[in-house]
mmCIF file of C-alpha atoms (C1' of nucleotides) in Angstrom:
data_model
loop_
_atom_site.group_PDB
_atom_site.id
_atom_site.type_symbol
_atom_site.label_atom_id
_atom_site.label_comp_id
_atom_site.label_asym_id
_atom_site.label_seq_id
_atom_site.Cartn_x
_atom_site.Cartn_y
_atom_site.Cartn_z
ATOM 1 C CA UNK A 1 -2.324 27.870 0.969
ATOM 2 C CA UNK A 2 -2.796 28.802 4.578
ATOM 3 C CA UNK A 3 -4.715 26.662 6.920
ATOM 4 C CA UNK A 4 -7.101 29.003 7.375
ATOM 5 C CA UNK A 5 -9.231 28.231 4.570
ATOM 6 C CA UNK A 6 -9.886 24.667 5.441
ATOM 7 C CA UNK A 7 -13.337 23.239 5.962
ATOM 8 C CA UNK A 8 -14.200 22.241 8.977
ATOM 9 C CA UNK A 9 -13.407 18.282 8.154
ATOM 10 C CA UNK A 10 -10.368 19.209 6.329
ATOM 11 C CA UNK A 11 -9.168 21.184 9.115
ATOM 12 C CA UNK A 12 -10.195 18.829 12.121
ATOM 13 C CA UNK A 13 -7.849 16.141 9.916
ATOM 14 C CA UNK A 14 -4.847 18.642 9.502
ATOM 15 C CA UNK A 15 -4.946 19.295 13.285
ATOM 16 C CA UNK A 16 -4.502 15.393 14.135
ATOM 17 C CA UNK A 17 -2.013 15.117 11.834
ATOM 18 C CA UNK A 18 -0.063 18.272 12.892
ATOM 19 C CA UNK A 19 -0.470 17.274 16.541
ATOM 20 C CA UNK A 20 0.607 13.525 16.315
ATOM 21 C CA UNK A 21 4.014 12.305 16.687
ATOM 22 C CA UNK A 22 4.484 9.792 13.409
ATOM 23 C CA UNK A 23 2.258 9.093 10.610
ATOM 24 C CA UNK A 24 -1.537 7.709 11.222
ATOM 25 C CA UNK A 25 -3.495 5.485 9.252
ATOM 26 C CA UNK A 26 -7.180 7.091 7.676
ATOM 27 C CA UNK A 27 -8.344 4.685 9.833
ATOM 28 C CA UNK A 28 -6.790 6.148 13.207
ATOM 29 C CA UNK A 29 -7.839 9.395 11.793
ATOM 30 C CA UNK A 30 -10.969 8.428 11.737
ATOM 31 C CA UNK A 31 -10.715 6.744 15.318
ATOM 32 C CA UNK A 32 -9.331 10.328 16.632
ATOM 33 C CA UNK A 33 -11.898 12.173 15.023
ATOM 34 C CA UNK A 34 -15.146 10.131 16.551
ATOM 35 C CA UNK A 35 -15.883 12.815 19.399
ATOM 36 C CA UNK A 36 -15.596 15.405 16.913
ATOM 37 C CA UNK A 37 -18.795 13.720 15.238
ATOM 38 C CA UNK A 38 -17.139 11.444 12.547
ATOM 39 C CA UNK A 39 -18.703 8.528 11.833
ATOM 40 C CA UNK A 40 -17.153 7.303 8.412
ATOM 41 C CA UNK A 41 -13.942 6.560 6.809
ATOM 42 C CA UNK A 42 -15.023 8.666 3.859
ATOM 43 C CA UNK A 43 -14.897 11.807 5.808
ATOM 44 C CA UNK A 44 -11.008 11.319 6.502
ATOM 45 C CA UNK A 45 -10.163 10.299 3.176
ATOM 46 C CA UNK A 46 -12.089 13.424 1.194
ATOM 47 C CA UNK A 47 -10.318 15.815 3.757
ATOM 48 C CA UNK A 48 -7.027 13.936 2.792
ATOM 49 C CA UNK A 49 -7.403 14.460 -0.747
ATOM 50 C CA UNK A 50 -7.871 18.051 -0.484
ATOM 51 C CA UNK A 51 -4.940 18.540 1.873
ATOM 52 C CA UNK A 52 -2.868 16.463 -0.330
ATOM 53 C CA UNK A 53 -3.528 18.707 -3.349
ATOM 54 C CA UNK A 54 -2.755 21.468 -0.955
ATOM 55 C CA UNK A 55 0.590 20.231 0.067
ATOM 56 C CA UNK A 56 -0.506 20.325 3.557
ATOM 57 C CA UNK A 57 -0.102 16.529 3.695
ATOM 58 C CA UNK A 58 1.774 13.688 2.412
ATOM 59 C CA UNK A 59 0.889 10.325 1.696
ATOM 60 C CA UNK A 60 3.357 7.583 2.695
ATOM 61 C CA UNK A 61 2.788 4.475 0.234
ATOM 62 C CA UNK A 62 4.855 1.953 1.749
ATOM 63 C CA UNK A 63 2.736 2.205 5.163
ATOM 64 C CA UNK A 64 0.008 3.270 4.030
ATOM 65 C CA UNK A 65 -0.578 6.232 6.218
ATOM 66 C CA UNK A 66 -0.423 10.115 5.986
ATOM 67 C CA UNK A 67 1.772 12.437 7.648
ATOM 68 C CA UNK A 68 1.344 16.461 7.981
ATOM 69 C CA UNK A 69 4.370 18.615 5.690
ATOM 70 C CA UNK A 70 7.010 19.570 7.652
ATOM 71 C CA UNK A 71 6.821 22.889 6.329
ATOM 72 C CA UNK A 72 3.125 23.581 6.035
ATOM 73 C CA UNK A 73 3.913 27.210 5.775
ATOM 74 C CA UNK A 74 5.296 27.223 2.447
ATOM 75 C CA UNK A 75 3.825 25.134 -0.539
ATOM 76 C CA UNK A 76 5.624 21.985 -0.354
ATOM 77 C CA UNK A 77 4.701 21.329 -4.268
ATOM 78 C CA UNK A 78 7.047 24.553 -5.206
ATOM 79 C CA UNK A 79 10.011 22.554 -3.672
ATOM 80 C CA UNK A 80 9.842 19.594 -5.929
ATOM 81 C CA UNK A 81 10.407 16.275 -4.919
ATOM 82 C CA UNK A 82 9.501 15.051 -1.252
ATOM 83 C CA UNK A 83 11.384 11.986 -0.045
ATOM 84 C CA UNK A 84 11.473 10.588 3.413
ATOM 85 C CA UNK A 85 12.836 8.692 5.444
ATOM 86 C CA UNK A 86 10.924 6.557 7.686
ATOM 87 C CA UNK A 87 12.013 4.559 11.259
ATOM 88 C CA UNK A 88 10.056 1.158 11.114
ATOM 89 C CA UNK A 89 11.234 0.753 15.120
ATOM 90 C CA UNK A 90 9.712 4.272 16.323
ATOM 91 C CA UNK A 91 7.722 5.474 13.146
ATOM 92 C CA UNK A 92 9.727 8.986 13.039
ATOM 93 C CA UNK A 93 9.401 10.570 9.409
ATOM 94 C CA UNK A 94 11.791 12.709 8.247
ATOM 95 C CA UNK A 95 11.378 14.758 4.991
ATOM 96 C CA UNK A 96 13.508 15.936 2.408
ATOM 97 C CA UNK A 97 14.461 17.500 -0.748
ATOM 98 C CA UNK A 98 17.213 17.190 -2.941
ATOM 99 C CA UNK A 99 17.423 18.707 -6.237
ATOM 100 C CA UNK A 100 20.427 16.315 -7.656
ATOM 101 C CA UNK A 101 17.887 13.312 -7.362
ATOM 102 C CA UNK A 102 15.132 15.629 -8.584
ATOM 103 C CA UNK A 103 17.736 16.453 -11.896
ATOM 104 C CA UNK A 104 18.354 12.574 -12.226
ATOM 105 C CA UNK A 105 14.756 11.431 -12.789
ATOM 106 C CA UNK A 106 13.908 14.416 -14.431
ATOM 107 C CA UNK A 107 16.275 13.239 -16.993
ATOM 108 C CA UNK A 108 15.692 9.424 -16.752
ATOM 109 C CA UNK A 109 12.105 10.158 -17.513
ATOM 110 C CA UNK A 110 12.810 13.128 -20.189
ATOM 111 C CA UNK A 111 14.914 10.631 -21.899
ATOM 112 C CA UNK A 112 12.667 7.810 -22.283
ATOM 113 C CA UNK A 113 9.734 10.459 -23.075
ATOM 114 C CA UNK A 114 8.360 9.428 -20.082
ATOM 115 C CA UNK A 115 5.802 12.155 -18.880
ATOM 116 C CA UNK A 116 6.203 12.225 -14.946
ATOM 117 C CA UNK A 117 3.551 12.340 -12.497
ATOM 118 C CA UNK A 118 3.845 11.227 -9.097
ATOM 119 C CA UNK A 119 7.192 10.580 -7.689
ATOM 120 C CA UNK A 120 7.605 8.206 -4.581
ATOM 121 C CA UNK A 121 10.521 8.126 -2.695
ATOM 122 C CA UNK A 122 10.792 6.696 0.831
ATOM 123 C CA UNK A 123 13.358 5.109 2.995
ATOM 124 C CA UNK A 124 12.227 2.465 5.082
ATOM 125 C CA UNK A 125 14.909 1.748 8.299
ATOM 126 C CA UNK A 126 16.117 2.810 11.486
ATOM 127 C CA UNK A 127 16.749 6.449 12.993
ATOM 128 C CA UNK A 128 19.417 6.949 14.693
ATOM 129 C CA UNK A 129 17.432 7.158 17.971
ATOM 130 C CA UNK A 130 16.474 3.754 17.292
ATOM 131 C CA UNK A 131 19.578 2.259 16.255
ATOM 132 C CA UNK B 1 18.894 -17.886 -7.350
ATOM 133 C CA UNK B 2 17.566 -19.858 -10.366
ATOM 134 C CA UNK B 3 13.864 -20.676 -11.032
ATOM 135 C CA UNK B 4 14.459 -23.888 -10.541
ATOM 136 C CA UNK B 5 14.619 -24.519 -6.723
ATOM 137 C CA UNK B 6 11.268 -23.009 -6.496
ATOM 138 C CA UNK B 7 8.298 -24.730 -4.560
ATOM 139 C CA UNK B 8 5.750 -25.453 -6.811
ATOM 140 C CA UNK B 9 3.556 -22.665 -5.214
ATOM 141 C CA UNK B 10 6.425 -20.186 -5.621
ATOM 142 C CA UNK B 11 7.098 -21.510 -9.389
ATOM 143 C CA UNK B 12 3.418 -20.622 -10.401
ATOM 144 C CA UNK B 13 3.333 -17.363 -9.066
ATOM 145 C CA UNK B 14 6.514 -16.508 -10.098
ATOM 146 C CA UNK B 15 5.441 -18.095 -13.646
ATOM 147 C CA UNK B 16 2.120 -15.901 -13.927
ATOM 148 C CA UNK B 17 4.183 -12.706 -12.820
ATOM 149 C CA UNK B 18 7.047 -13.294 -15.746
ATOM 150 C CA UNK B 19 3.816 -13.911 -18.699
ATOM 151 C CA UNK B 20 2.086 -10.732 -17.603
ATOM 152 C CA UNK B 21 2.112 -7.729 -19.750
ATOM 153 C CA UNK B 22 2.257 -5.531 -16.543
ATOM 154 C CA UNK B 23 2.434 -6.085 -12.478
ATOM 155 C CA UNK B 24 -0.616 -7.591 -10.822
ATOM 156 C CA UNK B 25 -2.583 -7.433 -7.579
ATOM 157 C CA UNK B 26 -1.920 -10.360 -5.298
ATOM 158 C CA UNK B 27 -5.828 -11.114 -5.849
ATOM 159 C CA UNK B 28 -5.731 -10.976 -9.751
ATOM 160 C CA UNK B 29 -2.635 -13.685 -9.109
ATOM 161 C CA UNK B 30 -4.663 -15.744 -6.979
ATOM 162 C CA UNK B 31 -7.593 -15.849 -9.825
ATOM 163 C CA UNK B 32 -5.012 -16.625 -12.511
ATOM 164 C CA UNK B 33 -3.921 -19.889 -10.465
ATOM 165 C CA UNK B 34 -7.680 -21.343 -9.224
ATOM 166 C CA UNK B 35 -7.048 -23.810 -11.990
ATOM 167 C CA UNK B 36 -3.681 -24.776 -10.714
ATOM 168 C CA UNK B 37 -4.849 -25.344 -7.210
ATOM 169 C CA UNK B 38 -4.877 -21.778 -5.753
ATOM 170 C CA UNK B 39 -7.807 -21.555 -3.134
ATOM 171 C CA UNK B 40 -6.688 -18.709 -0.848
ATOM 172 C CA UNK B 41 -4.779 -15.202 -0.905
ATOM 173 C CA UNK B 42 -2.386 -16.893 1.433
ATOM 174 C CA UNK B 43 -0.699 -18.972 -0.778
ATOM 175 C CA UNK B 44 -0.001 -16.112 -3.256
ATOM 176 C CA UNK B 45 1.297 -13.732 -0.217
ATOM 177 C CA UNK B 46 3.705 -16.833 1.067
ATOM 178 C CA UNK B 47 4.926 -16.980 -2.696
ATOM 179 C CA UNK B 48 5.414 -13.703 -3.312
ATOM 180 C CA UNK B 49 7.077 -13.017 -0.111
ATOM 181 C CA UNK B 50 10.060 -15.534 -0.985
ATOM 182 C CA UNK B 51 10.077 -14.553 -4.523
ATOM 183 C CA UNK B 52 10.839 -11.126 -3.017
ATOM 184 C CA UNK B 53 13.217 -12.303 -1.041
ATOM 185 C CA UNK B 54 14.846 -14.244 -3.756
ATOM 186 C CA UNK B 55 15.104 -10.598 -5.644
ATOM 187 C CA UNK B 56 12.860 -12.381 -8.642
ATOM 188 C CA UNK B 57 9.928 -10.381 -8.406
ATOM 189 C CA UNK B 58 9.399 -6.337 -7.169
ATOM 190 C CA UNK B 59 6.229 -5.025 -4.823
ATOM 191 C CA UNK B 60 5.338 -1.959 -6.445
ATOM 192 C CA UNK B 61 4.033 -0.304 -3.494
ATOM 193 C CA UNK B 62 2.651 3.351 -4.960
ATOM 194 C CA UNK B 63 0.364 0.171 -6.645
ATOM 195 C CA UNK B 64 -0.071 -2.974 -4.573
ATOM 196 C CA UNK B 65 1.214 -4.594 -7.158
ATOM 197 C CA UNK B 66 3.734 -6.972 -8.193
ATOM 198 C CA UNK B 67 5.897 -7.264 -11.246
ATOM 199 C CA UNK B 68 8.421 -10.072 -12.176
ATOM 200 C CA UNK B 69 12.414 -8.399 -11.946
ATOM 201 C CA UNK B 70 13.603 -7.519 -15.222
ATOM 202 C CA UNK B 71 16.502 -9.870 -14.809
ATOM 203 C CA UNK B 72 15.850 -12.538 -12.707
ATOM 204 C CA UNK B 73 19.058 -14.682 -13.986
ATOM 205 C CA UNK B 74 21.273 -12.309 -12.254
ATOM 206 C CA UNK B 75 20.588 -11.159 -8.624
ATOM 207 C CA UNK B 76 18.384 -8.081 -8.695
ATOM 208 C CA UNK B 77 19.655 -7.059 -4.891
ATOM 209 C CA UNK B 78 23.459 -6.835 -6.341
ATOM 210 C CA UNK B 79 22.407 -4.035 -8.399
ATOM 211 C CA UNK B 80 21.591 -2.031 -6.041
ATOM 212 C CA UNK B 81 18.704 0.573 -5.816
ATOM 213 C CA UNK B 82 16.127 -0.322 -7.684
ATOM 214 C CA UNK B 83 13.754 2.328 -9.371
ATOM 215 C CA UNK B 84 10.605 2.163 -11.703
ATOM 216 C CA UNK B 85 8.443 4.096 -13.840
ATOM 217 C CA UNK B 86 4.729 3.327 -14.134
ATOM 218 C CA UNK B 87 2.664 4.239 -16.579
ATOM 219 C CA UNK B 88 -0.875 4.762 -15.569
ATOM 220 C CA UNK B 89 -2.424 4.421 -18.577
ATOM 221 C CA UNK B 90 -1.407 1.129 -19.958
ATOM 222 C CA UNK B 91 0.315 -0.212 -16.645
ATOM 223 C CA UNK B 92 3.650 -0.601 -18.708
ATOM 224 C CA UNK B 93 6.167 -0.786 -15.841
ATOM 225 C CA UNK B 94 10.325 -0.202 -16.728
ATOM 226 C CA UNK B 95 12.976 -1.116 -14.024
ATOM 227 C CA UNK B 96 16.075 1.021 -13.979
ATOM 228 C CA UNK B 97 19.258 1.508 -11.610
ATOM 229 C CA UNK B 98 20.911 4.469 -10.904
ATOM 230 C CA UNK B 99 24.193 4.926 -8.764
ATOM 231 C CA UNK B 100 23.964 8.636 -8.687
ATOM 232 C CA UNK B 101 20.541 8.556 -7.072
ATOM 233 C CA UNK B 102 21.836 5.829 -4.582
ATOM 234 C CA UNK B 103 24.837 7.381 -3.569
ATOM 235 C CA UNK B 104 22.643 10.659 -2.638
ATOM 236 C CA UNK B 105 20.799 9.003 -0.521
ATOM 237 C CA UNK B 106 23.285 6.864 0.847
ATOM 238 C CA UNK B 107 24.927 9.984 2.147
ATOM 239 C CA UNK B 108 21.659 11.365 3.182
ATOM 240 C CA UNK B 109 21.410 8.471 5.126
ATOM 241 C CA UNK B 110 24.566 8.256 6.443
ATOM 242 C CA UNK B 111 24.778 12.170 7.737
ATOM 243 C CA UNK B 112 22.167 11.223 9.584
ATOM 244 C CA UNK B 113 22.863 8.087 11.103
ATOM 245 C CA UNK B 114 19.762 6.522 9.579
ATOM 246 C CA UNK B 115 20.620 3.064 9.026
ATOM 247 C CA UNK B 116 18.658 2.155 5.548
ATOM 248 C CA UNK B 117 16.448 -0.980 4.941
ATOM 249 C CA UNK B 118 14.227 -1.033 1.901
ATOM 250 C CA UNK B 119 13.800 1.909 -0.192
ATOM 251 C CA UNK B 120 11.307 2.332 -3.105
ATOM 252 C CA UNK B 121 11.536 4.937 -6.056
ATOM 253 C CA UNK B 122 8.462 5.155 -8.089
ATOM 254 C CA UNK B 123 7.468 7.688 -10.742
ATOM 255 C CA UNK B 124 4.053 7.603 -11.838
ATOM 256 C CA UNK B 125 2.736 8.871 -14.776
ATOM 257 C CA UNK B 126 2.718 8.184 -18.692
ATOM 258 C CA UNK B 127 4.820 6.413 -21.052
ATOM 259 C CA UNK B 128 5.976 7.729 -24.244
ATOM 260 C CA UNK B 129 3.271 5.253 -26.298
ATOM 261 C CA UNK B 130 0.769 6.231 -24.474
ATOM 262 C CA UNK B 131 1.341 10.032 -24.219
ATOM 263 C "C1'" DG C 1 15.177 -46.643 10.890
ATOM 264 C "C1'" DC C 2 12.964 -42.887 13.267
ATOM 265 C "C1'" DA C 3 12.113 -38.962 16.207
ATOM 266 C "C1'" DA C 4 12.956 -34.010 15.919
ATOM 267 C "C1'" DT C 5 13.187 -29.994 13.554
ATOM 268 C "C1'" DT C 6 12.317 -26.825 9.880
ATOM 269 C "C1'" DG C 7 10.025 -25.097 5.842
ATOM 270 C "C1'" DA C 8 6.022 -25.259 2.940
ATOM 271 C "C1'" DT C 9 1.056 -25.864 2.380
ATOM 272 C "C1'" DG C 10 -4.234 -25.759 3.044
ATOM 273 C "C1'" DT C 11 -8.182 -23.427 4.856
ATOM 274 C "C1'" DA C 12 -11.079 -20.294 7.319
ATOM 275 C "C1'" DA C 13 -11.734 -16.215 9.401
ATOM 276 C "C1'" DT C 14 -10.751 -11.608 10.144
ATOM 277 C "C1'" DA C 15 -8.348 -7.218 9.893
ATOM 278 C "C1'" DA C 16 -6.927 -3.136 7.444
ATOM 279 C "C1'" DC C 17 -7.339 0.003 3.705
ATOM 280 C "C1'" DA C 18 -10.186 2.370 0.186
ATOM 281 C "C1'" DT C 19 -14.135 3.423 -3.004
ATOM 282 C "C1'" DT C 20 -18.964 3.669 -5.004
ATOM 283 C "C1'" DA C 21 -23.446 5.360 -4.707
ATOM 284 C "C1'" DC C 22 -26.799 8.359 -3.348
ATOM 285 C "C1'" DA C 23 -29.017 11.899 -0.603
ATOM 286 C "C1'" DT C 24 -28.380 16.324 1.567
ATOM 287 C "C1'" DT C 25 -26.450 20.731 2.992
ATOM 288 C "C1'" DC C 26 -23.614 24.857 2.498
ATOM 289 C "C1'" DA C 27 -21.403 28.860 0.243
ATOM 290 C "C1'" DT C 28 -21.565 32.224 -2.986
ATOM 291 C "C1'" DA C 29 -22.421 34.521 -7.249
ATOM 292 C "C1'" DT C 30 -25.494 36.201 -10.131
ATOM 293 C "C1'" DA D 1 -34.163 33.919 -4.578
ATOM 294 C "C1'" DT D 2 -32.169 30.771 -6.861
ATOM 295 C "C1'" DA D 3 -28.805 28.294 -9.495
ATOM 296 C "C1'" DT D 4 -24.376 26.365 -9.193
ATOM 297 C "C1'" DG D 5 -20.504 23.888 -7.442
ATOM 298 C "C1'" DA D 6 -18.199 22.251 -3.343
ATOM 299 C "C1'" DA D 7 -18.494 19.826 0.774
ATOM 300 C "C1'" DT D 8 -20.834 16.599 3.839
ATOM 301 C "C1'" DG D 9 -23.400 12.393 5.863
ATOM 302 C "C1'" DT D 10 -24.250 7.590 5.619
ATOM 303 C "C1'" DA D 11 -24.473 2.893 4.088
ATOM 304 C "C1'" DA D 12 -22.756 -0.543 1.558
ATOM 305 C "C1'" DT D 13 -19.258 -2.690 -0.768
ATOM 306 C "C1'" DG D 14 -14.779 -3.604 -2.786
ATOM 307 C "C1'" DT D 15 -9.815 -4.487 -2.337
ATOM 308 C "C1'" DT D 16 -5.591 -5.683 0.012
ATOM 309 C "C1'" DA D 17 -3.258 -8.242 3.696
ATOM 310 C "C1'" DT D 18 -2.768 -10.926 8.036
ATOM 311 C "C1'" DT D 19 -3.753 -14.130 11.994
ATOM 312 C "C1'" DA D 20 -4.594 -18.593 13.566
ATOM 313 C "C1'" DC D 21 -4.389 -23.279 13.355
ATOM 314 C "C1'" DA D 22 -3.938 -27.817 11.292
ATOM 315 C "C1'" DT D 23 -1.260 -30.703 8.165
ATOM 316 C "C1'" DC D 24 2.344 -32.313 5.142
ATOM 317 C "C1'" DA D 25 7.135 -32.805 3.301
ATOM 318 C "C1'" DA D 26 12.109 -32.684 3.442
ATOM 319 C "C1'" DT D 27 16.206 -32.836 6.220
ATOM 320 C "C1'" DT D 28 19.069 -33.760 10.137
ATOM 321 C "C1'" DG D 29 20.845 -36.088 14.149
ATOM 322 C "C1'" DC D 30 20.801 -39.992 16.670
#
DNA sequence: GCAATTGATGTAATAACATTACATTCATAT
DNA sequence: ATATGAATGTAATGTTATTACATCAATTGC
C-alpha cells in the first residue's frame, strides 16, 4: 500500500497525521481539515477506517486518538504486533515490535483455543525527555 | 483491600461489576443501580475510579468497559501486568499474568529511559465456545 | 465540644468521542 | 451507456466522560 492510491479524504487525513507531532483526536482531525472543506466528523472517521486497514494508521485506545505508522513505507500488518509507548507529559508515541511478546500471546491464546483478533498493547508514562 | 471498607456507592458498583456475566459500560452500570439510588454517570465514574485504584475492578479500554478483577481478595497490582482476552462474540472476558511479557517490556522501557505508568494488553477476538 | 479539614455524594450541564441513516456522486468494468 | 460498488456529504443521534458547584459525613486538632 503506497499513499498514492488514497482518496482525496483519506489522503487529506494521512497528511495531518503524518505532519503532526503526537497523536490527534478524529475530532482535531476534523478541526484541521475545515479549510480543506470538511464539515463532519464522519468524513475523518471513514478515512480512518480505510487507513487503518491499510496499516497507514494506528489507533491508540487508551487516548482515544490516531497516530500515522512509523513506517508507512512498508505494511505495518506484515510485522505483527504494534505496541507503543506513549508520554502522557508531551504526548510522544513511540512504536514497536517484538516478536518474543508476539510468541507469548500467540501461545496464551493458542492454548486456551482462543482465536486472536486485535491485539492492544500500549504503555502509558513518561519519555525520557519528559522525565 | 477488602470489600468491606467500601462506601456504599463504591460497594454497589463494585457489587453489580462482580454479578455480571461480562464487563459493562459505565452507563449500563448506572441503569443497573437507578433502583438503588443512582441518578447520574458521576457517581458510577467516582466509584469506579477508587475501585480501580483499589485494584478490584479493570477498565478495559480497547472496550470502555469495566470488569470486576478476577481476584479481588488478593491485590491485583502485586501481580503485576495484567493482560486480557475478549471475546467479541459473547463478551466473555479472561484475566491472565505473564512475567515473560512484563519483563520484555520492562526492558523495553528501561533501554529507553521511559519511565512506565499504566499499561494495557488486550487481545480481541473469539473464545474457544464461541468459535 | 467544635471549628477545620478531608473525602464522599448529589445534581445539572456540557464536552468529547462515535455511529446510524439516507441521499448523492464518482470510478470503472462490462 | 449503464450497472455496480466505493466513496462522499450532511444531519441527526447515540455513547462515553468530565466540569462545576453545592452539600453532607467522618476525622482531626484544638
Amino acid at each position: 500500500m503506497t499513499t498514492q492510491q488514497l482518496t482525496r479524504n483519506q489522503g487529506l487525513v494521512f497528511d495531518v497525521l503524518s505532519h503532526s507531532d503526537g497523536p490527534l483526536s478524529a475530532y482535531s482531525i476534523l478541526d484541521k481539515l475545515r479549510d480543506s472543506g470538511f464539515r463532519a466528523p464522519l468524513q475523518v472517521y471513514r478515512a480512518l477506517d480505510k487507513l487503518l486497514e491499510f496499516g497507514l494508521v494506528h489507533r491508540l485506545e487508551s487516548i482515544n486518538a490516531f497516530v500515522a505508522c512509523a513506517h508507512p513505507e512498508e505494511d505495518c500488518h506484515a510485522h505483527g504486533l504494534t505496541a507503543f509507548t506513549i508520554c502522557e507529559t508531551c504526548g510522544k508515541v513511540t512504536e514497536f515490535h517484538d516478536h518474543v511478546i508476539e510468541d507469548r500471546l500467540k501461545g496464551f491464546a493458542r492454548d486456551r483455543n482462543f482465536k486472536t483478533g486485535k491485539t492492544t498493547i500500549e504503555i502509558r508514562g513518561t519519555c525520557a525527555g519528559c522525565a
